[in-house]
Coordinates of C-alpha atoms in Angstrom, one line a residue:
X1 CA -36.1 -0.8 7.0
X2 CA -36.4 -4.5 5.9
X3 CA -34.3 -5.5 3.6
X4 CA -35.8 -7.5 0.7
X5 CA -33.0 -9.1 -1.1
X6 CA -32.9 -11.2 -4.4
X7 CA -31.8 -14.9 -3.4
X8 CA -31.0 -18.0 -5.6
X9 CA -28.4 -20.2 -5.7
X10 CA -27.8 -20.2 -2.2
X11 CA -26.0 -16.4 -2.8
X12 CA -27.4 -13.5 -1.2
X13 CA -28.2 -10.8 -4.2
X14 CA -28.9 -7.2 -4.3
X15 CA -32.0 -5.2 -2.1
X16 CA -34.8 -6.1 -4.8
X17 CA -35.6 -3.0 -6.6
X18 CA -38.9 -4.0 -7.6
X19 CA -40.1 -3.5 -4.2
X20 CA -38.1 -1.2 -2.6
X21 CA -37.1 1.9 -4.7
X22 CA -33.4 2.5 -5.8
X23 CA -33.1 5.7 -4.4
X24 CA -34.1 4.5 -0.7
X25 CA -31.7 2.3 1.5
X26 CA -28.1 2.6 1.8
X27 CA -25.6 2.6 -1.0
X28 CA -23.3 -0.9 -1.2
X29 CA -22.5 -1.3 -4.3
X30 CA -25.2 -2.5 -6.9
X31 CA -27.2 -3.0 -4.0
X32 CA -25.6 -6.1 -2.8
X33 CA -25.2 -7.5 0.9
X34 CA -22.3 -6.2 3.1
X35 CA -19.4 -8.6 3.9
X36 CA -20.3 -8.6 7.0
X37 CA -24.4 -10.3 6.2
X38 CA -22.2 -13.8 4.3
X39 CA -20.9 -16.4 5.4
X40 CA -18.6 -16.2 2.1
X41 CA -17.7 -13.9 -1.0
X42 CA -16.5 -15.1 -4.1
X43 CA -15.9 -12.1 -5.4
X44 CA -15.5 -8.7 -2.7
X45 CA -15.7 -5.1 -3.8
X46 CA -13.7 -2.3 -1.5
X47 CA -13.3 1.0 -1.6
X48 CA -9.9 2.9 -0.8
X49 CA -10.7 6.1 0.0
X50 CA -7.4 7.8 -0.8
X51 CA -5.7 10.4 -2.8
X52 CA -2.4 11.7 -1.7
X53 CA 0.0 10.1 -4.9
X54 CA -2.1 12.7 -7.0
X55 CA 0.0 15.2 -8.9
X56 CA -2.7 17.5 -10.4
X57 CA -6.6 17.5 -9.4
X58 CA -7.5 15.9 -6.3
X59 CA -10.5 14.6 -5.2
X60 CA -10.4 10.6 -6.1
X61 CA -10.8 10.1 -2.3
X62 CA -14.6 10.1 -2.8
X63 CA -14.7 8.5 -6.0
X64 CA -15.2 4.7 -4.4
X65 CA -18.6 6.0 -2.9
X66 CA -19.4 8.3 -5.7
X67 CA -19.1 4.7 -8.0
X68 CA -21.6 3.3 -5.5
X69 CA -24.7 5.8 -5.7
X70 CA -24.5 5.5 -9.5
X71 CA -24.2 2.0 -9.3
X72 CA -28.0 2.0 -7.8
X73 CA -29.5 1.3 -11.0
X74 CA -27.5 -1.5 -11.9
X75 CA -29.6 -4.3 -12.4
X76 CA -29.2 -8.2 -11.5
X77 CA -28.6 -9.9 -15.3
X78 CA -25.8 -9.1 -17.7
X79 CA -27.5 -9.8 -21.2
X80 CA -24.2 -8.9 -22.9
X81 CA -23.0 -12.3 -21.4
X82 CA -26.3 -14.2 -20.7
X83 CA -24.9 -14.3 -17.1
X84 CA -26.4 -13.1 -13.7
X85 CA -23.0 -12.9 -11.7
X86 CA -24.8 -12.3 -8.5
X87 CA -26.9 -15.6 -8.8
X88 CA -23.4 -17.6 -10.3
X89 CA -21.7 -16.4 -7.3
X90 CA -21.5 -14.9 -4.0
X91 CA -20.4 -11.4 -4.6
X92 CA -20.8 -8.8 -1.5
X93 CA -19.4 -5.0 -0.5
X94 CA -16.5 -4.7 2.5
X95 CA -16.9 -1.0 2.5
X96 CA -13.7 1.0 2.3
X97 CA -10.6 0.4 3.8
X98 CA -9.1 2.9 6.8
X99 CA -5.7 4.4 4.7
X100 CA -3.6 6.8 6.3
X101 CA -3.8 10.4 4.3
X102 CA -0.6 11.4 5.6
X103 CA 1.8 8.9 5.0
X104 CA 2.1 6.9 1.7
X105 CA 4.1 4.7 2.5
X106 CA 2.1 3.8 5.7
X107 CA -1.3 3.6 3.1
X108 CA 0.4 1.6 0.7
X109 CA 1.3 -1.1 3.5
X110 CA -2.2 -1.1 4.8
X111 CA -3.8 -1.9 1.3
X112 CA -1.8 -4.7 0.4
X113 CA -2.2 -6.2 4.1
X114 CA -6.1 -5.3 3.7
X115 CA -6.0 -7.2 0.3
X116 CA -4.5 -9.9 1.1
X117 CA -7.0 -10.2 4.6
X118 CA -10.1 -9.9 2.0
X119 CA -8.6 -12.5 0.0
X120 CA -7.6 -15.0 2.3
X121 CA -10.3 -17.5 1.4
X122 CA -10.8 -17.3 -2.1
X123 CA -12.3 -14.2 -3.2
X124 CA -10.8 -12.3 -5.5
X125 CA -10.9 -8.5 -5.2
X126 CA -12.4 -5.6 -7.4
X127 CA -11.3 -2.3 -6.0
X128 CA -12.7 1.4 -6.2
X129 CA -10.3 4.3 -5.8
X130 CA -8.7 6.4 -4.9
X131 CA -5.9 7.3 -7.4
X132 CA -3.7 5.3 -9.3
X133 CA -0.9 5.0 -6.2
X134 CA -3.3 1.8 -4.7
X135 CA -2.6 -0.3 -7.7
X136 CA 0.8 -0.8 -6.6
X137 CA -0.3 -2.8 -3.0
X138 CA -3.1 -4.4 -5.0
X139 CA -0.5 -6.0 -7.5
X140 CA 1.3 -7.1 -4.7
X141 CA -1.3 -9.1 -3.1
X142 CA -2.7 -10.4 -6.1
X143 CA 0.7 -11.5 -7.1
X144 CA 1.4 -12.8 -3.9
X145 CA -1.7 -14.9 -4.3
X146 CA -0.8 -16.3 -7.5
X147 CA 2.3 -17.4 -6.3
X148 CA 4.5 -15.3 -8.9
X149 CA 4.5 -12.5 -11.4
X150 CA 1.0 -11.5 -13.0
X151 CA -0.1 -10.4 -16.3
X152 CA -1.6 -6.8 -15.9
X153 CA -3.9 -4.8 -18.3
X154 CA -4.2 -1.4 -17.5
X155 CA -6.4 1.3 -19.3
X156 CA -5.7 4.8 -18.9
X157 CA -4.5 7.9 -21.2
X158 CA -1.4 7.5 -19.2
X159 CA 2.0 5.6 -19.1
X160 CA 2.2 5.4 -15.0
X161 CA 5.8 4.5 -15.7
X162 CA 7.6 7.5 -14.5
X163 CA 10.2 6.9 -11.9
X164 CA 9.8 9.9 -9.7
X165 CA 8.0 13.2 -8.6
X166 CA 9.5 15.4 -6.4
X167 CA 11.6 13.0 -5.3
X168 CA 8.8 10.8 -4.5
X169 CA 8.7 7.3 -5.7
X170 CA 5.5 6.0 -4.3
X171 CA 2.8 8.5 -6.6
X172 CA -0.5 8.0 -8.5
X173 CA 2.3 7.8 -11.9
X174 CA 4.8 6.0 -11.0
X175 CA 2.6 2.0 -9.7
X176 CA 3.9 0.2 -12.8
X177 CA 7.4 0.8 -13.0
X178 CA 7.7 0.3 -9.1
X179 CA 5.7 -3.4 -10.1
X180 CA 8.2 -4.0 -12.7
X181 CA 11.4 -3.2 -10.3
X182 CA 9.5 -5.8 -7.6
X183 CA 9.3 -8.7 -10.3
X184 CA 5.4 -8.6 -9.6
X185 CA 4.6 -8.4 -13.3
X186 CA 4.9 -10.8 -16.1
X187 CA 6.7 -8.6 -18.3
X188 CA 6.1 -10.8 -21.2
X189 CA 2.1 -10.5 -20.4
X190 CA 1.7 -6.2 -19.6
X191 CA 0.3 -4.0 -21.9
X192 CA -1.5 -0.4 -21.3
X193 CA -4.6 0.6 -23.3
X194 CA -5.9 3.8 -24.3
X195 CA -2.7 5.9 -23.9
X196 CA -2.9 9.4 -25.3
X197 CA -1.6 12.8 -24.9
X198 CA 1.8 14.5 -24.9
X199 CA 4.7 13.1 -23.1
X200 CA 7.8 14.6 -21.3
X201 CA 9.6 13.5 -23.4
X202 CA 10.3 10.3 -26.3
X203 CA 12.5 8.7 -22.9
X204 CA 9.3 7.9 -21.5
X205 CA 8.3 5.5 -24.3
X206 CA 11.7 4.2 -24.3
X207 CA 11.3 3.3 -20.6
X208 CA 7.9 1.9 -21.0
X209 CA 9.3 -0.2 -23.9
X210 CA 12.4 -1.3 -21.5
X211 CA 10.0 -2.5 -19.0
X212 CA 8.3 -4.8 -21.4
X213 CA 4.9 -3.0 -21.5
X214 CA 2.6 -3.5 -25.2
X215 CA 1.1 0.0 -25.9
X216 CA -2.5 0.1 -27.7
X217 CA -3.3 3.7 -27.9
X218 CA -6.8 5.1 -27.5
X219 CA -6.2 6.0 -31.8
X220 CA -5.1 2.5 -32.3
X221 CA -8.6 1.2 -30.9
X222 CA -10.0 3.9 -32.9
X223 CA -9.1 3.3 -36.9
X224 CA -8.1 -1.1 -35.7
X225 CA -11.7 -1.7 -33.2
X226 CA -12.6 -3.4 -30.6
X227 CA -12.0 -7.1 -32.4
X228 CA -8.7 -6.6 -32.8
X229 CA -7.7 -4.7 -29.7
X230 CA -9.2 -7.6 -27.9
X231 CA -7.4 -10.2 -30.4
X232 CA -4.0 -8.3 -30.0
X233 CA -4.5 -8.4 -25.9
X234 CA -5.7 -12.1 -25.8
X235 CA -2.8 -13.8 -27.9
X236 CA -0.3 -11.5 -25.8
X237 CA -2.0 -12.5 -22.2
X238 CA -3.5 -16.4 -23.1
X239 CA -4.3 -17.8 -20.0
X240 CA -1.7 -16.2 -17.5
X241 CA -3.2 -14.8 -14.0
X242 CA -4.2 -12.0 -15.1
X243 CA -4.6 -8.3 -13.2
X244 CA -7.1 -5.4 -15.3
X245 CA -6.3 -1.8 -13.8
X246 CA -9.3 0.5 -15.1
X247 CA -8.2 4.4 -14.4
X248 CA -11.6 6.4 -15.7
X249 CA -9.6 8.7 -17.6
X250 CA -8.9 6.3 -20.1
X251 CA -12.7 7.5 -21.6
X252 CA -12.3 10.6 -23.3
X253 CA -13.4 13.5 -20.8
X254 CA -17.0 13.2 -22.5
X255 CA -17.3 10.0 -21.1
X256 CA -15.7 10.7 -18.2
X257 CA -15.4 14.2 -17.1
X258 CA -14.9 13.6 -13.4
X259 CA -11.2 12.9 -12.9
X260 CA -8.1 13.9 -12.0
X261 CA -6.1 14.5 -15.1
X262 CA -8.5 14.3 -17.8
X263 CA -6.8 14.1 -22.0
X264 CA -8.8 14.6 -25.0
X265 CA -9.2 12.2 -27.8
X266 CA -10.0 8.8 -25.3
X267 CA -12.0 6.2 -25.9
X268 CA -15.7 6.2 -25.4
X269 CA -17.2 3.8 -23.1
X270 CA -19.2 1.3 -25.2
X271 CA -15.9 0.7 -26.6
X272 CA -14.2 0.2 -22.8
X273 CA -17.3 -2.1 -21.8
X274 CA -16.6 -4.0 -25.2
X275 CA -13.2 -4.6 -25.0
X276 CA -13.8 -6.0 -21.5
X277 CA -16.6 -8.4 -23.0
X278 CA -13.7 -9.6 -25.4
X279 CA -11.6 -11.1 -22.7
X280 CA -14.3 -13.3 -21.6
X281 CA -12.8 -16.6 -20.4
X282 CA -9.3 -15.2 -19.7
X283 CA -8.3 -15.6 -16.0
X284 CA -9.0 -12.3 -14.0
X285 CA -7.4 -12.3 -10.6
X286 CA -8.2 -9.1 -9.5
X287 CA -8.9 -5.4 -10.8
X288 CA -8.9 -1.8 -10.0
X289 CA -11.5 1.3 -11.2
X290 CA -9.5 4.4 -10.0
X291 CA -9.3 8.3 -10.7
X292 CA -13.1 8.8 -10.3
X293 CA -13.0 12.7 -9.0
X294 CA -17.1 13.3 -8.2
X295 CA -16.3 17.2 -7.7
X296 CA -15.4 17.4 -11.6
X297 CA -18.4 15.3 -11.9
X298 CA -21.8 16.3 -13.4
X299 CA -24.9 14.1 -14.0
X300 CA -23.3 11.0 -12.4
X301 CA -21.7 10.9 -15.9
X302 CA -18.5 9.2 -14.6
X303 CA -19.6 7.8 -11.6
X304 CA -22.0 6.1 -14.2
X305 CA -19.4 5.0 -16.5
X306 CA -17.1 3.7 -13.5
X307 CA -20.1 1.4 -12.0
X308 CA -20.6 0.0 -15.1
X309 CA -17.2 -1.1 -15.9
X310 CA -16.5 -2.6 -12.0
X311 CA -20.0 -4.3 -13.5
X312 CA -18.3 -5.6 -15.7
X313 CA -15.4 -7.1 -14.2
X314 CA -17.3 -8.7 -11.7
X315 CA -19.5 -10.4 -14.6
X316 CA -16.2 -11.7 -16.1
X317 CA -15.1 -13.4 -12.3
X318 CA -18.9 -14.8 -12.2
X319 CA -19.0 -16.4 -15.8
X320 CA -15.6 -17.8 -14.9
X321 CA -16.8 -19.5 -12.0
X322 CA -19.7 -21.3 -14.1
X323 CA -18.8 -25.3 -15.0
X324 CA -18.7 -25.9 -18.9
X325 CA -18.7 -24.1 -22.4
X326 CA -20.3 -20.5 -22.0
X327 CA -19.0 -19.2 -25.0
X328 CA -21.8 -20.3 -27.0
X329 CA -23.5 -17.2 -25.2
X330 CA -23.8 -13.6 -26.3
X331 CA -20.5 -12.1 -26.2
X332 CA -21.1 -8.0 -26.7
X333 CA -19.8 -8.0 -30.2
X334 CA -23.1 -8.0 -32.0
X335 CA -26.7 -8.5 -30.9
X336 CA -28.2 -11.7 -30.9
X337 CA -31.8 -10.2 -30.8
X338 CA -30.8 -8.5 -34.1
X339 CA -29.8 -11.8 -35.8
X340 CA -25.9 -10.3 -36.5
X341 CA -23.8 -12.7 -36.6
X342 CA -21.0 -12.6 -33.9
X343 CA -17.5 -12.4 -35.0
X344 CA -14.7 -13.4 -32.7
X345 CA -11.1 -13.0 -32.8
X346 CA -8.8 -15.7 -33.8
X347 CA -8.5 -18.3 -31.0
X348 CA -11.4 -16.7 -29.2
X349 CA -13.6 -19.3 -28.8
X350 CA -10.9 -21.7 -27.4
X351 CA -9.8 -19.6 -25.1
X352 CA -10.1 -20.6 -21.2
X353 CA -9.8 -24.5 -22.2
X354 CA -5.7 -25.1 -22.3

């Protein structure tokens, strides 16, 4: 079948859904071209088809192509940013990335290699799990690209600070403390969002705290809001390289049913998408959407969410690659249609420009 893409600004878009119907063709995500049809990508998408860190549901193996078929009915312009990030950039889909099942540590090896090989001319990476063990190699590369430590956000209902399980120091709860032990993360610049849920005990905040991570829980976004979640993360971050780690379950199972170790009480996902919005301007290096688990899936409700969010971060890559002043644009934190006035946390406006 022909493949009638959107083209304009010299980038290669997605299959134009106009003509050919969303449901038909194969599934890249958004519909874009494959690595393998452009000469470039500024930005790449890959999949890492792997769930063996998991300690409790599995299943996060398929999430990467589960994230894909939803993300079918993603369309080419962003109106929450005035952007269309496939027309500001070359963005395209690598597929997923052959990881050993059997052998972490082997898996582990092969994703940083594979990230680093994706990123060798440019392109900066967003990543679809898998479980939360891949964010450990993807750190490293992206670190390793940035020539030193790395600010990191990461969203989830968990710490992923533990130190072991079984024995086992490479799992999908243990990435972030293994980070801090390498030096990879800029422990003045880390902060989780959207923790929740009980604990083993108060020693694991007390680690957390050691290591240097901010904690925003998903109640603190709750009765403070978006603006000031996204104020709070911005003044702690400014314009350091700067690594977002997405694990689904940081939505409250409502939003996000299909995943591995699902809490109640998260956040909903217009508040995840906002929050996003808010960092507009910072400088994203890389990111990670992990935990999707499609066989605790129903209605594509997570796979939905998850496309959305990788959306998203790929938006924010594409509006930072555009010359001059964007931030006169619509931001997500009110509607311009409606004639609300935006309201932006302190230093917002500046931000991007030191």
């Amino acid at each position: 079948m022909e493949e009638l893409r959107i083209e304009a600004n010299g980038n290669l878009g997605p299959i134009d859904s106009s003509r050919i119907p969303r449901y038909a063709g194969a599934a890249t995500f958004a519909r874009l071209p494959r690595l393998d049809q452009v000469a470039r990508a500024d930005v790449t998408l890959v999949g890492v088809p792997f769930d063996s860190g998991v300690s409790y549901r599995p299943g996060a193996r398929f999430g990467a192509n589960h994230v894909r078929e939803a993300s079918r009915l993603l369309r080419p312009y962003n109106p929450a940013w005035d952007v269309s990030p496939f027309e500001n950039v070359q963005v395209a889909d690598a597929g997923d990335m052959a990881v050993n099942p059997f052998n972490i540590n082997e898996a582990i090896e092969t994703i940083q290699q594979n990230a680093l090989d994706l990123t060798a001319g440019g392109s900066k990476l967003v990543t679809l799990g898998g479980d939360h063990t891949i964010a450990l190699p993807l750190l490293r590369a992206a670190a390793e690209r940035a020539g030193g430590p790395i600010a990191m956000l990461h969203f989830d209902a968990h710490l992923d600070t533990w130190d072991t399980y079984f024995g086992a120091e490479y799992t999908h709860g243990t990435p972030f403390r293994r980070a801090v032990e390498e030096g990879i993360l800029d422990t003045e610049a880390i902060s989780h969002i959207g923790t929740r849920g009980p604990l083993y005990g108060k020693k694991d905040l007390d680690d957390d705290h050691r290591f240097g991570f901010g904690i925003v829980t998903s109640a603190d976004v709750y009765y403070q809001g978006v603006l000031e979640t996204v104020a709070k993360v911005r003044d702690r971050i400014g314009n350091r390289p700067l690594y977002i780690s997405v694990d689904i379950d940081v939505l409250d199972p409502a939003h996000a049913p299909g995943t591995g170790t699902p809490e109640a009480g998260g956040i909903t996902s217009r508040e995840l998408l906002e929050i996003i919005r808010g960092f507009r301007g910072m400088n994203l290096v890389g990111a990670d959407v992990v935990e999707v688990a499609p066989a605790y899936d129903h209605a594509e409700i997570t796979g939905v969410a998850g496309s959305h969010v990788a959306y998203e971060l790929v938006t924010l890559m594409a509006d930072n690659a555009v010359p001059g002043d964007r931030f006169g644009a619509a931001t997500g934190y009110a509607s311009q249609a409606l004639g609300q006035e935006v309201r932006r946390p302190a230093g917002f406006a500046a931000a991007g420009k030191e």
